[in-house]
mmCIF file of C-alpha atoms in Angstrom:
data_model
loop_
_atom_site.group_PDB
_atom_site.id
_atom_site.type_symbol
_atom_site.label_atom_id
_atom_site.label_comp_id
_atom_site.label_asym_id
_atom_site.label_seq_id
_atom_site.Cartn_x
_atom_site.Cartn_y
_atom_site.Cartn_z
ATOM 1 C CA MET A 20 2.975 108.036 4.151
ATOM 2 C CA THR A 21 3.305 104.328 4.780
ATOM 3 C CA ASN A 22 1.735 102.509 7.725
ATOM 4 C CA THR A 23 5.238 101.984 9.137
ATOM 5 C CA LEU A 24 5.839 105.747 9.272
ATOM 6 C CA ILE A 25 2.355 106.388 10.685
ATOM 7 C CA ASN A 26 3.044 103.842 13.439
ATOM 8 C CA GLN A 27 6.262 105.723 14.303
ATOM 9 C CA LEU A 28 4.451 108.997 15.085
ATOM 10 C CA GLN A 29 4.747 109.815 18.773
ATOM 11 C CA PRO A 30 2.790 112.069 21.159
ATOM 12 C CA LYS A 31 4.760 115.125 22.209
ATOM 13 C CA VAL A 32 4.640 118.309 24.230
ATOM 14 C CA ILE A 33 6.160 121.526 22.905
ATOM 15 C CA GLN A 34 7.209 124.401 25.166
ATOM 16 C CA LEU A 35 5.827 127.728 23.875
ATOM 17 C CA ASP A 36 8.956 129.697 24.704
ATOM 18 C CA PRO A 37 10.301 131.404 21.573
ATOM 19 C CA GLY A 38 12.551 133.855 23.448
ATOM 20 C CA ASP A 39 13.075 136.884 21.189
ATOM 21 C CA GLN A 40 12.277 135.003 17.970
ATOM 22 C CA SER A 41 9.474 136.418 15.811
ATOM 23 C CA TYR A 42 8.853 132.949 14.340
ATOM 24 C CA PHE A 43 9.104 129.706 16.306
ATOM 25 C CA LYS A 44 8.424 126.374 14.577
ATOM 26 C CA LEU A 45 6.175 124.051 16.611
ATOM 27 C CA LEU A 46 5.498 121.077 14.291
ATOM 28 C CA SER A 47 7.164 120.579 10.934
ATOM 29 C CA GLY A 48 5.268 117.829 9.100
ATOM 30 C CA PRO A 49 6.637 114.414 8.122
ATOM 31 C CA PRO A 50 8.221 112.496 9.719
ATOM 32 C CA GLU A 51 7.302 114.387 12.905
ATOM 33 C CA THR A 52 3.575 114.518 12.024
ATOM 34 C CA ARG A 53 1.508 113.080 9.207
ATOM 35 C CA SER A 54 0.877 116.509 7.623
ATOM 36 C CA ILE A 55 0.509 119.172 10.352
ATOM 37 C CA LYS A 56 2.842 122.160 10.276
ATOM 38 C CA SER A 57 2.546 124.877 12.885
ATOM 39 C CA GLY A 58 4.367 127.788 14.424
ATOM 40 C CA LEU A 59 4.191 130.600 16.940
ATOM 41 C CA VAL A 60 4.442 134.065 15.365
ATOM 42 C CA THR A 61 5.065 137.402 17.088
ATOM 43 C CA LEU A 62 4.418 140.544 15.035
ATOM 44 C CA SER A 63 5.325 144.019 16.260
ATOM 45 C CA PRO A 64 2.746 146.815 15.866
ATOM 46 C CA GLY A 65 2.263 147.743 12.217
ATOM 47 C CA LYS A 66 4.152 144.672 10.941
ATOM 48 C CA SER A 67 2.879 142.089 8.463
ATOM 49 C CA ILE A 68 3.723 138.425 7.873
ATOM 50 C CA GLY A 69 3.589 139.049 4.110
ATOM 51 C CA LEU A 70 1.085 138.086 1.444
ATOM 52 C CA HIS A 71 1.186 134.353 0.733
ATOM 53 C CA ASN A 72 -1.057 131.603 -0.622
ATOM 54 C CA SER A 73 -2.331 128.633 1.375
ATOM 55 C CA GLN A 74 -1.831 126.445 -1.736
ATOM 56 C CA SER A 75 -3.406 123.014 -1.128
ATOM 57 C CA ASN A 76 -3.499 123.572 2.638
ATOM 58 C CA GLU A 77 -6.098 124.637 5.161
ATOM 59 C CA GLU A 78 -4.875 127.022 7.860
ATOM 60 C CA VAL A 79 -6.160 127.960 11.293
ATOM 61 C CA ILE A 80 -4.911 131.064 13.108
ATOM 62 C CA ILE A 81 -5.260 131.182 16.899
ATOM 63 C CA PRO A 82 -4.495 134.612 18.433
ATOM 64 C CA LEU A 83 -2.880 134.467 21.888
ATOM 65 C CA ALA A 84 -2.218 138.166 22.561
ATOM 66 C CA GLY A 85 -2.703 141.503 20.855
ATOM 67 C CA CYS A 86 -4.941 142.186 17.879
ATOM 68 C CA GLY A 87 -4.700 142.312 14.136
ATOM 69 C CA GLU A 88 -6.335 141.510 10.840
ATOM 70 C CA LEU A 89 -6.325 138.539 8.544
ATOM 71 C CA ARG A 90 -6.505 140.145 5.099
ATOM 72 C CA LEU A 91 -7.702 137.840 2.343
ATOM 73 C CA THR A 92 -7.598 138.510 -1.390
ATOM 74 C CA ASP A 93 -11.171 138.510 -2.750
ATOM 75 C CA HIS A 94 -12.721 138.229 0.757
ATOM 76 C CA ALA A 95 -13.495 140.573 3.627
ATOM 77 C CA SER A 96 -10.820 141.009 6.320
ATOM 78 C CA ILE A 97 -11.195 139.045 9.546
ATOM 79 C CA GLU A 98 -10.460 140.538 12.954
ATOM 80 C CA LEU A 99 -7.832 138.683 14.975
ATOM 81 C CA LYS A 100 -8.005 138.833 18.772
ATOM 82 C CA THR A 101 -7.946 136.438 21.695
ATOM 83 C CA GLY A 102 -11.082 134.364 22.054
ATOM 84 C CA LEU A 103 -11.466 133.952 18.266
ATOM 85 C CA ILE A 104 -9.897 131.638 15.714
ATOM 86 C CA ALA A 105 -9.704 132.269 11.979
ATOM 87 C CA TYR A 106 -9.829 129.759 9.126
ATOM 88 C CA VAL A 107 -8.159 130.129 5.725
ATOM 89 C CA PRO A 108 -9.373 127.748 2.979
ATOM 90 C CA PRO A 109 -7.041 126.176 0.415
ATOM 91 C CA GLN A 110 -5.885 128.298 -2.553
ATOM 92 C CA THR A 111 -6.431 131.580 -0.672
ATOM 93 C CA GLU A 112 -4.013 134.522 -0.731
ATOM 94 C CA HIS A 113 -3.777 136.121 2.680
ATOM 95 C CA ASP A 114 -1.678 138.213 5.042
ATOM 96 C CA VAL A 115 -1.676 138.838 8.786
ATOM 97 C CA ILE A 116 -1.146 142.419 9.969
ATOM 98 C CA ASN A 117 -0.720 143.670 13.527
ATOM 99 C CA THR A 118 -3.196 146.564 13.769
ATOM 100 C CA GLY A 119 -2.768 147.097 17.509
ATOM 101 C CA SER A 120 -0.298 148.894 19.764
ATOM 102 C CA LEU A 121 1.090 145.707 21.388
ATOM 103 C CA ASP A 122 2.749 142.625 19.914
ATOM 104 C CA LEU A 123 0.375 140.247 18.123
ATOM 105 C CA ARG A 124 1.167 136.636 19.075
ATOM 106 C CA TYR A 125 -0.600 133.778 17.345
ATOM 107 C CA ILE A 126 -0.264 130.115 16.527
ATOM 108 C CA PHE A 127 -0.900 128.950 12.984
ATOM 109 C CA ILE A 128 -1.717 125.357 12.100
ATOM 110 C CA VAL A 129 -1.500 124.195 8.484
ATOM 111 C CA VAL A 130 -2.817 120.842 7.233
ATOM 112 C CA LYS A 131 -3.010 119.389 3.730
ATOM 113 C CA ALA A 132 -6.593 119.672 2.505
ATOM 114 C CA GLN A 133 -6.429 116.368 0.596
#
C-alpha cells in the first residue's frame, strides 16, 4: 500500500446491528483499512462456521454472547465464552462451533501476519 493510500485511511465507527444476518462485515481491508478484515458472526446452537485455514493471516475471536468451541486441526480445542478472546496463528485450520443452547455471537478480526 502506498503512502498516499495510507494517508487516506480515516477513523470510523461501525454500528453493531446486523439485524437477522448471521454474518455482518465490519471492516473489509484495503482501501478501507491497511489490512484488517473483521465481521460479526451469529451461530445458532449446534451450528458451525465451517473448517477453514487462516492462510497467511492471524485471527482473533472475541465472543460477545453464548458459548462455543474453537476447534483447531493438530491443536487442542479452545473454549469460547464472554470474557475470553482466542487467537489463531497463521496457516492453521480451524472451525467455530456453537456448543451452547443460545446463539453464539462473536467478532473476528483478521490481519496479515507479514
